[in-house]
CSV table of C-alpha atoms in Angstrom, one decimal:
chain,number,residue,atom,x,y,z
G,1,MET,CA,-27.9,57.6,-64.3
G,2,LYS,CA,-24.7,55.7,-63.6
G,3,LYS,CA,-21.8,56.3,-66.0
G,4,ILE,CA,-21.5,53.6,-68.7
G,5,CYS,CA,-18.3,51.9,-69.9
G,6,PHE,CA,-18.8,50.0,-73.2
G,7,VAL,CA,-16.2,47.2,-73.7
G,8,ILE,CA,-15.3,46.3,-77.3
G,9,MET,CA,-13.6,42.9,-77.6
G,10,GLY,CA,-14.0,39.3,-78.6
G,11,PHE,CA,-14.9,36.6,-76.1
G,12,GLY,CA,-14.1,33.0,-75.5
G,13,LYS,CA,-10.9,31.6,-76.9
G,14,LYS,CA,-9.5,33.4,-80.0
G,15,THR,CA,-6.3,32.8,-81.9
G,16,ASP,CA,-4.0,35.7,-82.8
G,17,PRO,CA,-3.5,35.4,-86.6
G,18,THR,CA,0.2,36.5,-86.5
G,19,LEU,CA,1.3,34.8,-83.3
G,20,GLY,CA,-0.7,31.6,-83.8
G,21,LYS,CA,-1.3,31.8,-80.0
G,22,THR,CA,-4.8,31.3,-78.5
G,23,PHE,CA,-6.0,33.6,-75.8
G,24,ASP,CA,-9.0,33.1,-73.5
G,25,LEU,CA,-10.4,36.7,-73.8
G,26,ASP,CA,-13.0,36.0,-71.1
G,27,LYS,CA,-10.1,35.9,-68.6
G,28,THR,CA,-9.0,39.4,-69.7
G,29,TYR,CA,-12.6,40.7,-69.3
G,30,HIS,CA,-13.4,39.1,-65.9
G,31,ASN,CA,-9.9,39.4,-64.4
G,32,ILE,CA,-8.8,42.8,-65.6
G,33,ILE,CA,-11.3,45.0,-67.4
G,34,LYS,CA,-14.5,44.5,-65.5
G,35,PRO,CA,-13.0,44.8,-62.0
G,36,ALA,CA,-11.2,48.0,-63.0
G,37,VAL,CA,-14.3,49.5,-64.6
G,38,LEU,CA,-16.4,48.8,-61.6
G,39,ALA,CA,-13.7,50.1,-59.3
G,40,SER,CA,-13.8,53.3,-61.3
G,41,GLY,CA,-17.5,53.8,-60.7
G,42,TYR,CA,-18.8,52.8,-64.1
G,43,GLU,CA,-21.5,50.3,-65.2
G,44,CYS,CA,-19.7,47.7,-67.4
G,45,VAL,CA,-21.4,46.6,-70.7
G,46,ARG,CA,-19.5,44.1,-72.9
G,47,GLY,CA,-20.0,44.5,-76.6
G,48,ASP,CA,-19.8,41.0,-78.2
G,49,GLU,CA,-21.9,39.5,-75.4
G,50,VAL,CA,-24.9,41.7,-76.3
G,51,GLN,CA,-25.1,41.2,-80.0
G,52,GLU,CA,-28.0,39.3,-81.4
G,53,SER,CA,-25.9,38.3,-84.5
G,54,GLY,CA,-22.5,38.9,-86.0
G,55,LEU,CA,-23.9,42.2,-87.3
G,56,ILE,CA,-23.5,45.5,-85.6
G,57,ASP,CA,-27.0,46.7,-84.9
G,58,ARG,CA,-28.5,50.1,-83.8
G,59,SER,CA,-27.9,49.2,-80.1
G,60,MET,CA,-24.2,48.8,-80.7
G,61,TYR,CA,-24.0,52.1,-82.6
G,62,GLY,CA,-25.9,53.8,-79.8
G,63,LEU,CA,-23.4,52.6,-77.2
G,64,LEU,CA,-20.4,53.5,-79.3
G,65,ILE,CA,-21.6,57.0,-79.7
G,66,TYR,CA,-23.1,57.7,-76.3
G,67,SER,CA,-21.0,55.7,-73.7
G,68,ASP,CA,-19.1,57.8,-71.2
G,69,LEU,CA,-16.1,55.5,-71.7
G,70,VAL,CA,-15.1,52.9,-74.3
G,71,ILE,CA,-12.4,50.3,-73.7
G,72,ALA,CA,-11.3,48.4,-76.9
G,73,ASP,CA,-9.2,45.3,-76.5
G,74,ILE,CA,-7.9,44.6,-79.9
G,75,THR,CA,-6.0,41.4,-79.0
G,76,THR,CA,-6.3,38.8,-81.8
G,77,PHE,CA,-7.7,41.7,-84.1
G,78,ASN,CA,-11.3,40.7,-83.8
G,79,PRO,CA,-12.8,42.4,-87.0
G,80,ASN,CA,-15.9,43.7,-85.2
G,81,ALA,CA,-13.7,45.2,-82.4
G,82,ILE,CA,-11.5,47.0,-84.9
G,83,TYR,CA,-14.5,48.3,-86.8
G,84,GLU,CA,-16.3,49.4,-83.7
G,85,LEU,CA,-13.1,51.2,-82.5
G,86,GLY,CA,-13.1,53.1,-85.8
G,87,ILE,CA,-16.8,54.1,-85.2
G,88,ARG,CA,-16.0,55.3,-81.7
G,89,HIS,CA,-13.0,57.4,-82.9
G,90,ALA,CA,-15.2,59.0,-85.5
G,91,ALA,CA,-18.0,59.7,-83.0
G,92,LYS,CA,-16.3,61.0,-79.9
G,93,PRO,CA,-13.0,62.9,-79.4
G,94,PHE,CA,-12.1,61.5,-76.0
G,95,SER,CA,-12.6,58.8,-73.4
G,96,THR,CA,-11.5,55.8,-75.5
G,97,ILE,CA,-8.9,53.4,-74.2
G,98,VAL,CA,-7.2,50.9,-76.5
G,99,MET,CA,-5.6,47.8,-75.0
G,100,LYS,CA,-3.9,44.6,-76.2
G,101,GLU,CA,-1.8,41.6,-75.2
G,102,LYS,CA,1.8,42.7,-75.1
G,103,ASP,CA,3.1,40.3,-77.7
G,104,GLY,CA,0.6,41.2,-80.4
G,105,THR,CA,1.4,43.6,-83.2
G,106,ILE,CA,-0.8,46.3,-84.6
G,107,PRO,CA,-1.2,45.7,-88.3
G,108,PHE,CA,-2.4,49.3,-89.1
G,109,ASP,CA,-1.5,52.8,-88.0
G,110,ILE,CA,-2.9,53.4,-84.6
G,111,ASN,CA,0.5,53.2,-83.0
G,112,HIS,CA,0.4,56.9,-82.3
G,113,ASN,CA,-2.4,56.2,-79.8
G,114,LYS,CA,-1.5,55.3,-76.2
G,115,THR,CA,-2.1,51.6,-75.8
G,116,PHE,CA,-2.6,49.8,-72.5
G,117,THR,CA,-0.7,46.4,-72.6
G,118,TYR,CA,-1.0,43.3,-70.5
G,119,SER,CA,0.6,39.8,-70.3
G,120,HIS,CA,-1.6,36.8,-71.1
G,121,MET,CA,-0.5,33.2,-70.7
G,122,GLY,CA,-3.1,32.0,-73.3
G,123,GLU,CA,-5.3,29.9,-71.1
G,124,ASP,CA,-5.3,32.3,-68.1
G,125,ILE,CA,-3.8,35.5,-66.6
G,126,SER,CA,-1.7,35.3,-63.5
G,127,ALA,CA,-3.0,36.6,-60.3
G,128,THR,CA,0.0,38.9,-60.1
G,129,GLU,CA,-0.6,40.3,-63.5
G,130,ALA,CA,-4.4,40.6,-63.0
G,131,SER,CA,-3.8,42.6,-59.8
G,132,ARG,CA,-1.2,44.9,-61.4
G,133,CYS,CA,-3.5,45.5,-64.5
G,134,GLN,CA,-6.6,46.2,-62.4
G,135,GLU,CA,-4.8,48.9,-60.5
G,136,ALA,CA,-3.1,50.4,-63.6
G,137,LEU,CA,-6.3,50.3,-65.7
G,138,THR,CA,-8.4,51.9,-62.8
G,139,ASN,CA,-5.9,54.7,-62.6
G,140,LEU,CA,-5.9,55.2,-66.4
G,141,ILE,CA,-9.7,55.3,-66.5
G,142,LEU,CA,-9.8,57.9,-63.7
G,143,SER,CA,-7.1,59.9,-65.5
G,144,VAL,CA,-8.9,59.8,-68.9
G,145,GLU,CA,-12.1,60.8,-67.2
G,146,LYS,CA,-10.5,63.8,-65.5
G,147,SER,CA,-8.4,65.1,-68.4
G,148,GLN,CA,-10.8,64.5,-71.3
G,149,GLU,CA,-7.8,64.6,-73.5
G,150,VAL,CA,-8.5,64.1,-77.2
G,151,ASP,CA,-7.5,60.5,-78.1
G,152,SER,CA,-9.4,60.1,-81.4
G,153,PRO,CA,-7.1,60.4,-84.5
G,154,LEU,CA,-9.9,62.0,-86.4
G,155,PHE,CA,-10.5,64.8,-83.9
G,156,GLN,CA,-6.8,65.2,-83.3
G,157,HIS,CA,-6.1,65.9,-87.0
G,158,ILE,CA,-9.4,67.6,-88.0
G,159,GLN,CA,-10.2,69.9,-85.1
G,160,SER,CA,-13.3,71.5,-86.8
G,161,VAL,CA,-15.2,68.2,-86.7
G,162,LYS,CA,-18.2,68.3,-84.3
G,163,PRO,CA,-19.1,65.1,-82.4
G,164,TYR,CA,-22.6,63.6,-83.0
G,165,ILE,CA,-25.1,63.9,-80.1
G,166,LEU,CA,-27.4,61.0,-79.4
G,167,PRO,CA,-30.6,61.9,-77.5
G,168,GLU,CA,-30.5,60.6,-73.9
G,169,GLU,CA,-34.0,59.1,-74.1
G,170,GLU,CA,-33.0,56.8,-77.0
G,171,TYR,CA,-29.8,55.8,-75.3
G,172,ILE,CA,-31.5,54.8,-72.1
G,173,HIS,CA,-33.9,52.6,-74.0
G,174,LEU,CA,-30.9,50.9,-75.8
G,175,ILE,CA,-29.2,50.2,-72.5
G,176,GLN,CA,-32.2,48.5,-71.1
G,177,GLU,CA,-32.5,46.2,-74.1
G,178,LEU,CA,-28.8,45.3,-74.0
G,179,ALA,CA,-28.7,44.6,-70.3
G,180,GLU,CA,-31.2,41.7,-70.8
G,181,LYS,CA,-29.4,40.3,-73.8
G,182,GLU,CA,-26.1,40.2,-71.9
G,183,LYS,CA,-27.6,38.4,-69.0
G,184,VAL,CA,-29.2,35.8,-71.3
G,185,LEU,CA,-26.0,35.0,-73.2
G,186,PHE,CA,-23.8,34.9,-70.1
G,187,ALA,CA,-26.3,32.5,-68.5
G,188,LEU,CA,-26.4,30.3,-71.5
G,189,VAL,CA,-22.6,29.9,-71.5
G,190,GLN,CA,-22.4,29.2,-67.8
G,191,GLN,CA,-25.2,26.7,-68.1
G,192,ALA,CA,-23.5,24.9,-71.0
G,193,LYS,CA,-20.2,24.6,-69.0
G,194,PHE,CA,-22.1,23.3,-66.0
G,195,HIS,CA,-23.8,20.6,-68.1
G,196,MET,CA,-20.4,19.6,-69.6
G,197,SER,CA,-18.9,19.2,-66.1
G,198,LYS,CA,-21.7,16.7,-65.4
G,199,ASN,CA,-21.2,14.8,-68.7
G,200,ASN,CA,-24.7,16.0,-69.8
G,201,PHE,CA,-23.6,16.8,-73.4
G,202,GLU,CA,-27.1,16.7,-74.8
G,203,GLU,CA,-28.2,19.6,-72.6
G,204,ALA,CA,-24.9,21.4,-73.2
G,205,ILE,CA,-25.6,21.1,-77.0
G,206,LYS,CA,-28.9,23.0,-76.6
G,207,CYS,CA,-27.1,25.8,-74.7
G,208,TRP,CA,-24.3,26.1,-77.2
G,209,LYS,CA,-26.8,26.1,-80.1
G,210,LYS,CA,-28.7,29.0,-78.6
G,211,ALA,CA,-25.5,30.9,-78.0
G,212,SER,CA,-24.4,30.3,-81.6
G,213,GLU,CA,-27.7,31.6,-82.9
G,214,LYS,CA,-27.3,34.8,-80.8
G,215,VAL,CA,-23.7,35.4,-82.0
G,216,GLU,CA,-23.4,34.0,-85.5
G,217,ASN,CA,-20.1,32.5,-86.7
G,218,ASP,CA,-18.3,32.8,-83.4
G,219,SER,CA,-15.5,30.3,-83.4
G,220,TYR,CA,-15.6,29.6,-79.6
G,221,PHE,CA,-19.3,28.7,-79.6
G,222,ILE,CA,-18.9,26.6,-82.8
G,223,GLN,CA,-16.0,24.7,-81.3
G,224,GLN,CA,-17.8,23.9,-78.1
G,225,LEU,CA,-20.9,22.8,-80.0
G,226,ALA,CA,-18.8,20.5,-82.1
G,227,LEU,CA,-17.0,19.1,-79.1
G,228,CYS,CA,-20.2,18.3,-77.2
G,229,THR,CA,-21.9,16.9,-80.3
G,230,TYR,CA,-19.2,14.2,-80.9
G,231,LYS,CA,-19.2,13.4,-77.1
G,232,ASN,CA,-22.9,13.0,-76.9
G,233,LYS,CA,-23.7,9.3,-76.2
G,234,ASN,CA,-27.4,9.6,-76.7
G,235,VAL,CA,-27.1,9.1,-80.5
G,236,SER,CA,-25.2,6.7,-82.6
G,237,GLU,CA,-21.4,7.5,-82.6
G,238,LYS,CA,-21.2,7.7,-86.4
G,239,LEU,CA,-24.2,10.1,-86.5
G,240,ALA,CA,-22.7,12.2,-83.8
G,241,LEU,CA,-19.3,12.4,-85.6
G,242,ASN,CA,-21.0,13.3,-88.9
G,243,ASP,CA,-22.9,16.1,-87.2
G,244,ALA,CA,-19.8,17.3,-85.3
G,245,LEU,CA,-17.8,17.4,-88.6
G,246,THR,CA,-20.5,19.5,-90.3
G,247,ILE,CA,-20.4,21.9,-87.4
G,248,ILE,CA,-16.6,22.3,-87.2
G,249,ASN,CA,-16.3,22.7,-91.0
G,250,LYS,CA,-18.0,26.1,-90.6
G,251,LEU,CA,-14.6,27.2,-89.3
G,252,GLU,CA,-12.8,25.9,-92.4
G,253,PRO,CA,-10.1,23.7,-90.8
G,254,ASP,CA,-8.7,23.1,-94.3
G,255,GLY,CA,-8.3,26.9,-94.9
G,256,ARG,CA,-4.7,28.1,-95.5
G,257,THR,CA,-5.1,30.7,-92.8
G,258,THR,CA,-6.6,28.5,-90.2
G,259,ASN,CA,-4.2,28.3,-87.3
G,260,ASP,CA,-6.6,27.9,-84.3
G,261,PRO,CA,-5.3,24.8,-82.4
G,262,GLU,CA,-8.8,24.2,-80.9
G,263,THR,CA,-10.4,24.0,-84.4
G,264,LEU,CA,-7.6,21.7,-85.7
G,265,GLY,CA,-7.6,19.6,-82.6
G,266,ILE,CA,-11.4,19.0,-82.6
G,267,THR,CA,-11.3,18.2,-86.4
G,268,GLY,CA,-8.4,15.7,-85.8
G,269,ALA,CA,-10.3,14.1,-82.9
G,270,ILE,CA,-13.4,13.6,-85.1
G,271,TYR,CA,-11.4,11.8,-87.8
G,272,LYS,CA,-9.5,9.8,-85.3
G,273,ARG,CA,-12.8,8.5,-83.8
G,274,PHE,CA,-14.1,7.8,-87.4
G,275,TRP,CA,-11.0,5.6,-87.9
G,276,LEU,CA,-11.5,3.8,-84.5
G,277,LEU,CA,-15.0,2.8,-85.8
G,278,ASP,CA,-13.6,1.4,-89.0
G,279,LYS,CA,-9.9,0.7,-89.0
G,280,SER,CA,-9.9,-0.4,-92.6
G,281,GLU,CA,-10.4,3.2,-93.7
G,282,MET,CA,-6.9,4.5,-93.3
G,283,GLU,CA,-7.9,7.8,-94.9
G,284,TYR,CA,-9.6,8.8,-91.6
G,285,LEU,CA,-6.4,8.3,-89.6
G,286,ASP,CA,-4.3,10.1,-92.3
G,287,ARG,CA,-6.7,13.1,-92.0
G,288,ALA,CA,-6.5,13.0,-88.2
G,289,ILE,CA,-2.7,13.0,-88.5
G,290,LYS,CA,-2.9,16.0,-90.9
G,291,TYR,CA,-5.0,18.2,-88.6
G,292,TYR,CA,-3.1,17.3,-85.5
G,293,ASN,CA,0.3,17.9,-87.2
G,294,LYS,CA,-0.9,21.3,-88.5
G,295,GLY,CA,-1.9,22.4,-85.0
G,296,PHE,CA,1.4,21.2,-83.5
G,297,THR,CA,3.6,22.6,-86.3
G,298,ILE,CA,1.9,26.1,-86.3
G,299,ASN,CA,1.4,26.6,-82.6
G,300,SER,CA,3.7,24.1,-80.8
G,301,ASP,CA,0.5,23.1,-79.1
G,302,TYR,CA,1.0,20.2,-76.6
G,303,TYR,CA,-2.5,18.7,-77.0
G,304,THR,CA,-2.4,18.4,-80.8
G,305,GLY,CA,1.2,17.3,-80.6
G,306,GLU,CA,0.3,14.4,-78.2
G,307,ASN,CA,-2.5,13.2,-80.5
G,308,TYR,CA,-0.3,13.6,-83.6
G,309,ALA,CA,2.3,11.3,-82.0
G,310,LEU,CA,-0.4,8.8,-80.9
G,311,CYS,CA,-2.0,8.7,-84.4
G,312,LEU,CA,1.5,8.1,-85.9
G,313,ASP,CA,2.0,5.1,-83.6
G,314,LEU,CA,-1.5,3.8,-84.4
G,315,LYS,CA,-0.7,4.1,-88.1
G,316,SER,CA,2.6,2.2,-87.7
G,317,GLU,CA,0.7,-0.8,-86.5
G,318,HIS,CA,-1.7,-0.9,-89.5
G,319,ILE,CA,0.5,-0.4,-92.5
G,320,GLN,CA,2.8,-2.8,-94.4
G,321,ASP,CA,5.5,-0.5,-95.7
G,322,GLU,CA,8.5,-1.1,-93.4
G,323,HIS,CA,10.1,2.3,-94.2
G,324,GLU,CA,6.9,4.1,-93.4
G,325,LYS,CA,6.5,2.1,-90.2
G,326,ILE,CA,10.0,3.2,-89.0
G,327,TYR,CA,9.2,6.9,-90.0
G,328,CYS,CA,6.0,6.9,-88.0
G,329,LYS,CA,7.6,5.5,-84.9
G,330,VAL,CA,10.6,7.8,-85.0
G,331,GLU,CA,8.5,10.9,-85.7
G,332,ALA,CA,6.2,10.0,-82.8
G,333,ARG,CA,9.1,9.6,-80.4
G,334,LYS,CA,10.6,12.9,-81.6
G,335,THR,CA,7.3,14.7,-81.2
G,336,ARG,CA,6.8,13.5,-77.6
G,337,GLU,CA,10.4,14.6,-76.7
G,338,LYS,CA,9.6,18.0,-78.2
G,339,ILE,CA,6.3,18.2,-76.2
G,340,ILE,CA,8.3,17.6,-73.0
G,341,GLU,CA,10.7,20.4,-74.0
G,342,ILE,CA,7.8,22.7,-74.7
G,343,ILE,CA,6.2,22.1,-71.4
G,344,ASP,CA,9.5,22.4,-69.5
G,345,LYS,CA,9.7,25.9,-70.9
G,346,LEU,CA,6.2,26.6,-69.7
G,347,LYS,CA,7.2,25.5,-66.2
G,348,GLU,CA,9.7,28.4,-66.1
G,349,ASP,CA,6.8,30.8,-65.9
G,350,GLU,CA,6.2,31.8,-62.2
G,351,ASP,CA,2.5,31.4,-62.8
G,352,PHE,CA,2.7,27.9,-64.3
G,353,LEU,CA,1.0,26.2,-61.3
G,354,ILE,CA,-2.1,28.4,-61.6
G,355,ARG,CA,-2.7,27.8,-65.3
G,356,SER,CA,-6.3,26.8,-66.0
G,357,ASP,CA,-5.1,24.0,-68.4
G,358,LEU,CA,-2.8,22.4,-65.9
G,359,ASN,CA,-4.8,19.2,-65.9
G,360,TRP,CA,-4.3,18.7,-69.6
G,361,ILE,CA,-0.6,19.6,-69.4
G,362,TYR,CA,-0.2,16.8,-66.8
G,363,ALA,CA,-2.3,14.4,-68.9
G,364,SER,CA,-0.1,15.1,-72.0
G,365,LEU,CA,3.1,14.6,-69.9
G,366,ALA,CA,1.8,11.3,-68.4
G,367,ASN,CA,1.0,9.9,-71.9
G,368,CYS,CA,4.3,11.1,-73.3
G,369,TYR,CA,6.3,9.4,-70.5
G,370,LEU,CA,4.2,6.3,-70.7
G,371,SER,CA,5.0,6.0,-74.5
G,372,LEU,CA,8.7,6.7,-73.8
G,373,ASN,CA,8.8,3.9,-71.1
G,374,ASN,CA,9.6,6.3,-68.2
G,375,GLU,CA,7.5,4.7,-65.6
G,376,GLU,CA,8.5,7.0,-62.7
G,377,GLU,CA,7.6,10.2,-64.6
G,378,PHE,CA,4.4,8.6,-66.0
G,379,GLU,CA,3.1,7.8,-62.5
G,380,LYS,CA,4.0,11.2,-61.2
G,381,TYR,CA,2.1,13.1,-63.9
G,382,GLU,CA,-0.8,10.7,-64.0
G,383,LYS,CA,-1.3,11.3,-60.3
G,384,LEU,CA,-1.1,15.1,-60.8
G,385,PHE,CA,-3.6,14.9,-63.6
G,386,LEU,CA,-6.2,12.9,-61.6
G,387,GLU,CA,-5.8,15.4,-58.8
G,388,LYS,CA,-6.6,18.3,-61.2
G,389,ALA,CA,-9.2,16.7,-63.4
G,390,LYS,CA,-12.4,18.7,-63.3
G,391,ALA,CA,-15.0,16.4,-64.9
G,392,ASP,CA,-15.6,12.7,-65.5
G,393,TRP,CA,-15.3,13.1,-69.3
G,394,GLU,CA,-11.8,14.5,-68.9
G,395,ILE,CA,-10.7,11.4,-67.0
G,396,GLU,CA,-12.5,9.2,-69.6
G,397,THR,CA,-10.7,11.0,-72.5
G,398,TYR,CA,-7.3,10.5,-70.7
G,399,ASN,CA,-8.0,6.9,-70.0
G,400,LYS,CA,-8.9,6.2,-73.7
G,401,SER,CA,-5.6,7.6,-74.9
G,402,LYS,CA,-3.7,5.8,-72.1
G,403,GLN,CA,-5.3,2.5,-73.1
G,404,GLN,CA,-4.4,3.0,-76.8
G,405,ILE,CA,-0.8,3.5,-75.8
G,406,LEU,CA,-0.8,0.4,-73.7
G,407,ASN,CA,-2.3,-1.6,-76.5
G,408,LEU,CA,0.7,-0.6,-78.7
G,409,LYS,CA,3.2,-2.0,-76.2
């Protein structure tokens, strides 16, 4: 039977609670971990993709105990990943690799363990970094396999402890079950993304719902489900917005510790759309401003910042207080200037031009320059956005914001 590497990590986009930075963990898995594992001669099984719910079931315990190798990526401190790493350390003395994004801190004492680090841009990993990490991780896997050096803190400090042995027959049965679950979930996610690219949000909703049922309370699936729900044009817009709000509220956007820009951005977008349906209800616009501002303030996120500025401009046109009008306009201008500064810093990265969110960066720059009356830069970045746009709904979203800005002039 082929050697098994069990990968412990989150999936989709997750936000680091201390950095306030969002990482696409799927990029880590597909661009670094899986290629290195396969190159080392192991079968690769990813933990969070094979769970039927948010609970750790017997299959997971079996893999944690029996797998020839476990790789635990603790980037963003996924609670299940941390817990599963502890189980592995308690079950097996060697063949466990811990890895994380280089900027993240470790909030508890596993610093004595060797940790494999990598650089992540948030939305993507550069081709150079992916290549470096694949080679380095492959070499580390082969080294760990050969040396069988004790890496578990438990077995390092209490050498009389004996590892638990799981019968091979039971383990083989678990592997067969998990292989099917992984394929099903991966297929659902890919299918959902395909439907979104074709503007078929009704079908995408079905896929995200099924994925959410398989992995309960996963923020990425909930965010995508909420996004597709409010973009679905096959139901009344007000009903779609109400449904989307119910979905995104599962992630507690009002929570004091909520710093995920995707959650805050989607919540802001829902309230902004509510206001566009009924402009007499200024509370909707104020709430949109609140969520967009929170996302921008905490994360310096260009998307929430751009929408924060636009909502301030919209508010300035619908209020009577002259002092507040001036404040909204000045704050909107300052925000756009800051967004341009933020993106200028991003451009300094040698891998800027291969970022997966480059289309949205160009869209934000185009709208910022349009608002700031810089026609030349606006035309430049609008052209770049249209060249990079991946789906019709992305162009539609951009054009709506652009038209709102033009209406304010």
